[in-house]
Coordinates of C-alpha atoms in Angstrom, one line a residue:
A1 CA 1.2 3.3 -19.0
W2 CA 0.2 5.3 -20.9
R3 CA -0.6 4.1 -24.2
Q4 CA -2.8 1.4 -23.1
A5 CA -4.5 3.5 -21.3
D6 CA -5.0 5.9 -25.0
A7 CA -5.7 2.9 -27.2
R8 CA -8.6 2.0 -24.0
G9 CA -9.8 6.0 -24.0
L10 CA -9.1 6.2 -20.8
L11 CA -6.4 8.8 -21.4
D12 CA -8.5 11.8 -19.6
H13 CA -9.4 9.7 -16.9
V14 CA -5.2 8.4 -16.2
S15 CA -2.3 10.4 -14.0
T16 CA 0.7 9.1 -14.0
I17 CA 3.5 10.2 -12.1
A18 CA 6.9 9.7 -11.1
D19 CA 7.5 11.5 -8.2
A20 CA 5.0 11.4 -6.8
T21 CA 6.0 13.1 -3.2
Q22 CA 5.5 16.5 -5.5
V23 CA 1.5 15.2 -5.3
R24 CA 0.9 14.2 -2.3
N25 CA -2.7 15.3 -1.7
L26 CA -3.5 13.2 -5.0
M27 CA -2.4 10.3 -4.2
T28 CA -3.8 10.0 -1.8
T29 CA -7.4 11.0 -2.9
C30 CA -7.5 9.0 -6.4
D31 CA -9.5 6.1 -6.8
L32 CA -7.1 3.7 -7.8
I33 CA -2.6 2.9 -6.7
V34 CA -0.8 1.5 -8.6
H35 CA 2.6 -0.2 -7.2
P36 CA 5.6 -1.8 -9.7
H37 CA 8.3 -1.2 -6.9
R38 CA 8.7 -5.4 -5.7
G39 CA 11.2 -4.1 -2.9
T40 CA 10.3 -3.5 0.8
R41 CA 10.8 -0.2 0.7
V42 CA 8.0 1.9 0.7
R43 CA 6.4 5.4 0.7
T44 CA 3.9 6.1 3.6
M45 CA 2.0 7.4 1.3
V46 CA 0.6 3.7 -0.1
L47 CA 0.0 3.2 3.1
E48 CA -2.1 7.4 4.1
A49 CA -3.8 5.8 0.8
M50 CA -5.4 3.3 2.6
A51 CA -6.4 4.5 5.4
A52 CA -8.3 6.6 2.7
G53 CA -10.5 4.2 1.0
R54 CA -7.7 4.1 -1.6
T55 CA -7.7 0.6 -4.2
I56 CA -3.5 -0.4 -3.9
L57 CA -3.0 -3.0 -7.3
S58 CA 0.2 -3.3 -6.2
A59 CA 3.1 -6.2 -7.3
P60 CA 3.8 -9.1 -4.7
S61 CA 6.2 -8.6 -0.8
Q62 CA 6.4 -10.7 1.7
E63 CA 7.7 -8.2 4.2
L64 CA 4.6 -5.6 3.5
D65 CA 1.7 -7.1 5.8
W66 CA -1.1 -4.6 4.3
L67 CA -0.7 -6.0 0.9
V68 CA -2.7 -8.5 1.1
D69 CA -4.4 -10.3 -1.9
G70 CA -8.4 -9.8 -2.5
K71 CA -8.3 -8.5 1.3
T72 CA -6.0 -5.1 1.3
A73 CA -4.9 -5.2 -1.7
V74 CA -5.0 -6.4 -5.4
I75 CA -1.2 -8.2 -6.0
V76 CA 0.2 -9.2 -10.1
E77 CA 2.2 -11.5 -9.3
G78 CA 3.4 -10.6 -12.9
T79 CA 5.1 -9.0 -14.5
S80 CA 4.0 -8.3 -18.4
G81 CA 1.9 -5.0 -19.3
E82 CA -0.6 -7.1 -20.1
E83 CA -0.9 -9.0 -16.7
W84 CA -0.9 -5.6 -15.1
A85 CA -3.5 -4.3 -17.5
A86 CA -5.5 -7.5 -17.5
A87 CA -5.6 -6.6 -13.6
L88 CA -6.3 -2.5 -13.7
L89 CA -9.0 -4.2 -16.1
Q90 CA -10.9 -6.7 -13.1
L91 CA -11.0 -3.3 -10.5
L92 CA -12.8 -0.5 -13.6
E93 CA -14.7 -3.1 -14.1
H94 CA -15.8 -4.2 -11.0
P95 CA -16.7 -2.0 -8.9
G96 CA -17.1 -3.4 -6.0
H97 CA -15.0 -5.4 -5.9
R98 CA -12.9 -2.7 -6.0
L99 CA -15.0 -1.0 -2.9
S100 CA -14.3 -4.3 -0.8
I101 CA -10.4 -4.5 -0.9
S102 CA -11.0 -0.8 0.1
S103 CA -12.2 -0.9 2.9
G104 CA -10.4 -4.5 4.0
A105 CA -7.2 -2.0 3.3
T106 CA -8.7 0.8 5.6
E107 CA -9.6 -1.4 8.0
R108 CA -6.2 -3.3 8.7
I109 CA -4.5 0.2 8.7
A110 CA -7.0 1.4 11.7
D111 CA -6.3 -1.8 13.6
L112 CA -2.4 -2.8 12.4
H113 CA -1.1 0.8 11.2
D114 CA -2.9 3.5 14.0
P115 CA -0.7 6.5 15.3
D116 CA -2.2 6.1 18.6
Q117 CA -1.5 2.6 19.0
Q118 CA 2.2 2.9 17.5
A119 CA 2.9 6.0 19.6
A120 CA 1.3 4.0 22.8
G121 CA 3.8 1.3 21.9
W122 CA 7.1 3.3 21.8
A123 CA 5.9 4.7 24.9
K124 CA 5.4 1.3 26.3
L125 CA 9.1 0.4 25.4
L126 CA 10.3 4.3 27.0
A127 CA 9.2 3.3 29.6
G128 CA 10.2 0.0 30.7
V129 CA 13.8 1.2 29.2
S130 CA 13.7 4.1 31.8
E131 CA 13.6 1.4 34.2
G132 CA 15.9 -0.4 33.5
V133 CA 13.9 -3.6 31.4
S134 CA 16.1 -5.8 29.0
Y135 CA 15.0 -6.4 25.4
P136 CA 17.0 -9.4 24.6
F137 CA 18.7 -8.8 20.8
T138 CA 17.6 -11.2 18.6
G139 CA 19.8 -10.2 15.3
Q140 CA 22.6 -12.6 14.0
E141 CA 26.4 -12.4 16.2
R142 CA 29.2 -11.9 14.7
S143 CA 32.3 -13.6 14.2

């Protein structure tokens, strides 16, 4: 990634980070985050960055409901450097689109991942359990 940034004269404007946990503040205050991981595990920093209005360029994931292509993130289906570079350049060359994506991400996180709503949900669940309410287990049966 840094070679492509250097070739385009962007090296002074790009940071690559191997261990994001060491620079949490930078991750949640930068302009754009490239998230190439294709699994379901994601650091809460991505959610925090989205809540703070940062644009996310990400690999696809069916399981991560907050990464919606064109609304809350830009999804790159392919794995080649050229495809990622093209998607990144589109975001850099179209700041209005980038801001629209960031706004969509902020709204979705506020609507669906609000800590107060999650705490209220947990409180309701715990209150129900303590009052003897039974919640069915819908997992697979073991043989």
